[in-house]
Every structure is written in structure tokens, then in C-alpha cells.
C-alpha positions as MATLAB code, in Angstrom:
seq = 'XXXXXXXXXXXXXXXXXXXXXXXXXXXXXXXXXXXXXXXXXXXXXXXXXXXXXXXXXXXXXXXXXXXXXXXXXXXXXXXXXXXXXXXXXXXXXXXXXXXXXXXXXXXXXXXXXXXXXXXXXXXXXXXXXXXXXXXXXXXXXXXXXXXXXXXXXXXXXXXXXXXXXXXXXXXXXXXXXXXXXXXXXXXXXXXXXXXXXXXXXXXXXXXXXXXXXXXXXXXXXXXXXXXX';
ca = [
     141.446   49.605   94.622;
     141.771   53.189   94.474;
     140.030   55.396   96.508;
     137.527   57.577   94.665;
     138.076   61.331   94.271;
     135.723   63.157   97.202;
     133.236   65.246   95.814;
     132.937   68.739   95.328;
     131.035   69.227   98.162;
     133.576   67.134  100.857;
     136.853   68.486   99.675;
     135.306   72.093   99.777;
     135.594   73.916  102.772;
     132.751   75.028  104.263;
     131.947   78.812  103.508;
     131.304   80.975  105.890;
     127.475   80.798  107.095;
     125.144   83.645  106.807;
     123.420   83.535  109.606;
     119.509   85.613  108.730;
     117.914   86.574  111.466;
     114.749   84.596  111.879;
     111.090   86.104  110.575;
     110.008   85.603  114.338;
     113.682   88.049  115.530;
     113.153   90.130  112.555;
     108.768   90.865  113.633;
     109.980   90.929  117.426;
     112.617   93.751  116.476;
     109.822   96.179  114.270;
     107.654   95.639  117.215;
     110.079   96.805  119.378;
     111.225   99.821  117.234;
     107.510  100.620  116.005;
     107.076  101.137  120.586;
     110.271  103.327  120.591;
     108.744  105.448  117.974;
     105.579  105.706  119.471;
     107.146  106.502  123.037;
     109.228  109.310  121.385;
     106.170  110.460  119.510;
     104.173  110.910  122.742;
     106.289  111.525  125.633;
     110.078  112.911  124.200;
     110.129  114.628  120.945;
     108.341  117.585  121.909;
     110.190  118.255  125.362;
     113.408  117.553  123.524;
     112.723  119.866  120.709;
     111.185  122.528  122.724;
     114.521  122.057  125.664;
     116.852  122.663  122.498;
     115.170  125.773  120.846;
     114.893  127.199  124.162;
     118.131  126.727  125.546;
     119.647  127.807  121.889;
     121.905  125.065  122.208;
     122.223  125.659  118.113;
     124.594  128.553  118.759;
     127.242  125.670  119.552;
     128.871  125.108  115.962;
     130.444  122.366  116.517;
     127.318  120.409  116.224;
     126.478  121.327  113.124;
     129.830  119.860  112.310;
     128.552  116.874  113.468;
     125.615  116.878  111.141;
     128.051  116.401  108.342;
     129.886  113.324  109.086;
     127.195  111.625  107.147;
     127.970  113.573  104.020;
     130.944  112.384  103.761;
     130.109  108.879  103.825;
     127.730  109.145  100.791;
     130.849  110.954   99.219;
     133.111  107.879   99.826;
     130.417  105.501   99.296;
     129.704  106.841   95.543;
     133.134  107.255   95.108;
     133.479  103.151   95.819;
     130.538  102.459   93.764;
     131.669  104.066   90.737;
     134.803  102.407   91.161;
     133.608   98.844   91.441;
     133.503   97.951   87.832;
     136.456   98.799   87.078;
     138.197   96.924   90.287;
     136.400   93.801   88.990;
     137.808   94.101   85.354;
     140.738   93.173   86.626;
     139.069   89.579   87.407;
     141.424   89.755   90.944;
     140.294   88.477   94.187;
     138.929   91.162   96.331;
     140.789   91.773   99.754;
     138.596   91.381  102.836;
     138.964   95.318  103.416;
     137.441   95.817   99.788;
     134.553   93.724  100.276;
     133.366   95.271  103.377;
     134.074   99.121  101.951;
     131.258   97.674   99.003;
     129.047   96.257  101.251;
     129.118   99.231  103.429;
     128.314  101.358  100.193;
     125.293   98.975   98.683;
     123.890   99.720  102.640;
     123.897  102.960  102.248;
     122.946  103.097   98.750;
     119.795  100.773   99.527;
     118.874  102.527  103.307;
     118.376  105.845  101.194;
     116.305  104.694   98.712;
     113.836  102.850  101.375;
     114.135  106.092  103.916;
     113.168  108.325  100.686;
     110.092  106.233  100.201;
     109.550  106.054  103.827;
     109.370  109.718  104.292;
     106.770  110.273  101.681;
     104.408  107.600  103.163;
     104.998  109.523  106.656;
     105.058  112.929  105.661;
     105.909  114.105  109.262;
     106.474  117.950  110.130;
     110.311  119.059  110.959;
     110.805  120.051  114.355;
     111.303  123.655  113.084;
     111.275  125.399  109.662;
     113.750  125.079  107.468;
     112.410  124.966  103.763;
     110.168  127.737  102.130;
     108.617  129.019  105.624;
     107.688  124.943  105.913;
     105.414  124.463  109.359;
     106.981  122.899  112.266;
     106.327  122.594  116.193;
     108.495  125.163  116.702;
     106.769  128.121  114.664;
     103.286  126.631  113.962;
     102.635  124.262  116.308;
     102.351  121.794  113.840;
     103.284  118.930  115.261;
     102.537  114.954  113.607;
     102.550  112.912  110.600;
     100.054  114.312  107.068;
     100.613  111.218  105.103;
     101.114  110.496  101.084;
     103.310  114.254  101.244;
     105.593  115.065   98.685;
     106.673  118.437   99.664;
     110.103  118.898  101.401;
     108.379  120.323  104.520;
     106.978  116.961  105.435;
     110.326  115.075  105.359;
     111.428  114.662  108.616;
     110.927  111.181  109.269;
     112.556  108.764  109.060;
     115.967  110.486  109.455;
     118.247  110.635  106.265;
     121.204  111.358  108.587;
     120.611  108.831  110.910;
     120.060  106.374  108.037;
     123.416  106.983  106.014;
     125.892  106.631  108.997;
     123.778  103.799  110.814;
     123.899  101.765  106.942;
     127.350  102.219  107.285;
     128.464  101.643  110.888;
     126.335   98.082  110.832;
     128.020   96.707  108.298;
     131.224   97.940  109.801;
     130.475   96.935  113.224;
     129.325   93.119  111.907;
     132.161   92.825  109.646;
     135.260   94.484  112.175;
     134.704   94.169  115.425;
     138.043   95.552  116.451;
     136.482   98.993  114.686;
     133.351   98.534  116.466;
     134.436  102.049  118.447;
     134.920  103.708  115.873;
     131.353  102.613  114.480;
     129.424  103.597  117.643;
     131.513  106.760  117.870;
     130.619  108.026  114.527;
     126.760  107.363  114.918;
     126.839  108.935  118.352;
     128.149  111.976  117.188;
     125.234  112.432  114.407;
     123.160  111.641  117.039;
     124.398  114.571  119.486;
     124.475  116.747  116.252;
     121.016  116.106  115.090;
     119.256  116.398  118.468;
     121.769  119.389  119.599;
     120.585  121.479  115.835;
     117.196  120.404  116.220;
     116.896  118.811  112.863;
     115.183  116.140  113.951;
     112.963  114.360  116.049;
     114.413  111.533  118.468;
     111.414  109.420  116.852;
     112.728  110.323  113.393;
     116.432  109.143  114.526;
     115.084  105.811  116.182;
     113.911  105.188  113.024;
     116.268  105.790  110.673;
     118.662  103.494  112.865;
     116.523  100.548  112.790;
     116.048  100.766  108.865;
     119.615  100.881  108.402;
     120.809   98.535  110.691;
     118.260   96.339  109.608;
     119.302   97.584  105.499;
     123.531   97.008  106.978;
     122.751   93.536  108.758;
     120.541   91.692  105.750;
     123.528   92.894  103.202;
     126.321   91.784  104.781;
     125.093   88.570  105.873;
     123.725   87.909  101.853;
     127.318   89.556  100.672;
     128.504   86.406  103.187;
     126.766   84.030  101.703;
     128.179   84.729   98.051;
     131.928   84.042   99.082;
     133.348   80.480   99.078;
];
């Protein structure tokens, strides 16, 4: 007698898993980030900001450099977007190094849109004025968050910096561990440049790096669970 054929299932291999993070992980991490925010809000983004204008540490130009590492990101990561189609017209496989360059890009392009919405709902004041004589803690004294505010002036949280290089460097961290360096290097240096300018708040950066980590993590993982 011959043996049956196995079924598709059996003589499959087994995908790679995408391991979600449970609802319980995912609750326990807002809780956790919604407390950073909150400690930054009362006790360090007022001495930071105020430390920084004082000390004029914006005379430094190299960290405005820094400020614009995330620029180019959204560059490449439109450039790879508007590419995609085409790529996939030529019904190849895509190599491992294309798939995560996509995935980084959909993180990006998603963390924007949410951090967009996110910053209309908070409507927080920048640390100082940068748009049409906008108040800020710095000349004001205006200092918190005036919800539901469309207005430019109200936009600093969370941060849109923060939330393009930290959508890229998760997915890039998950998905290449030998680049993970390079990943916490880039992020770090928006970081120094953000706080060093005073562009933002540290609240407004906390936040922006949870929403894209959490926008980088959730995409790669469902981008995992599409291959066979």
C-alpha cells in the first residue's frame, strides 16, 4: 500500500511565528509610558527647558544637525514607498533586506499619521516660540496641554521627530539585530538634538518613542506573519 501524500499543512514548514505582545504587556507598557509622561510633565520638562535656554546650548550647530536625521528617513521612506509597486510587478521574491526597508517605511508612514492626530487631541504648548509669535514656557509662561487645537502653536506633543526615527529604528532593531547600534545610535542622536535645540519637551519625546515603537513592533511582527 502506498503511503498517502502528507498534507499541506505537514510537508509545509512552519513559518516564522509572530509573536503579539499580549493585551495584558501591551496595557502594562501605556501604563508605564502614560507615568513617564506624567513624571516629565511635573518634575523635568520645565528644568530641562529652562537649563537649555539659559545655558544657550542652541548656539552649538551641530545639534541642529541632529534634528535632521529624521528628515531624511521620511525622504528614503517615500522614496521606498513609491517604489513598491513597481518592485512587485515584477512578481519576484523579495530579499530579506527589501522586506524590512518596507516595513520600516509602512512604520513610519503609519506613526505619523497617529502622532498627527495625537497632537491635535493634546494641543500642548512648544517649549519656546517658533511659529507666528506662538506662546511657549519660554516667552509666555505658557506652559501645558489646551486640548481639541488645531493651530501649529499647540503641536508639540507627541514628538514628530522622535516618532519618525523611533518607527524606523524598531523595526530595524527587531528585524537586524547585528544593526541594533546603529538603531540606538541614530535615535540617541535626535534625542541629544531635540533636547539640546529645545524643540521639545522630554515628555513630548517619551511619547513619540512609545507610539512608534509600539507603531514599528505591531508591523513587523503582522509583516511576519504574512511570509511562508
Amino acid at each position: 500500500m502506498s503511503t498517502p501524500p502528507p498534507s499541506i499543512a505537514s510537508a509545509t514548514p512552519p513559518a516564522a511565528r509572530a509573536d503579539f505582545p499580549a493585551p495584558q504587556a501591551l496595557l502594562g507598557a501605556c501604563a508605564l509610558a502614560l507615568l513617564a509622561v506624567l513624571l516629565c510633565y511635573f518634575l523635568l520638562d520645565r528644568p530641562l527647558a529652562w537649563f537649555v535656554h539659559d545655558h544657550d546650548l542652541r548656539r552649538y550647530a551641530w545639534l541642529e544637525w541632529l534634528t535632521h536625521i529624521p528628515d531624511f528617513i521620511v525622504y528614503a521612506s517615500a522614496l521606498v514607498l513609491l517604489l513598491t509597486p513597481f518592485r512587485l510587478a515584477w512578481r519576484k521574491a523579495a530579499a530579506r533586506g527589501e522586506r524590512v526597508l518596507l516595513t520600516m517605511s509602512l512604520s513610519v508612514a503609519a506613526a505619523v499619521f497617529l502622532k498627527n492626530v495625537l497632537k491635535y487631541l493634546f494641543g500642548r504648548a512648544w517649549p519656546e516660540t517658533w511659529i507666528d509669535h506662538n506662546p511657549s514656557l519660554i516667552q509666555n509662561h505658557v506652559y501645558g496641554f489646551f486640548w481639541l487645537q488645531s493651530g501649529e502653536g499647540f503641536h508639540s506633543f507627541p514628538s514628530g521627530h522622535t516618532t519618525i526615527v523611533f518607527a524606523a529604528m524598531s523595526v530595524l532593531w527587531l528585524a537586524a539585530p547585528r544593526l541594533r547600534w546603529l538603531a540606538a545610535l541614530l535615535c540617541a542622536a535626535v534625542i541629544v538634538g531635540l533636547l539640546g535645540m529645545d524643540y521639545h519637551f522630554l515628555g513630548d519625546i517619551v511619547a513619540g518613542a512609545f507610539l512608534a515603537g509600539v507603531c514599528g513592533l505591531y508591523l513587523q511582527r503582522a509583516l511576519l506573519a504574512q511570509r511562508t
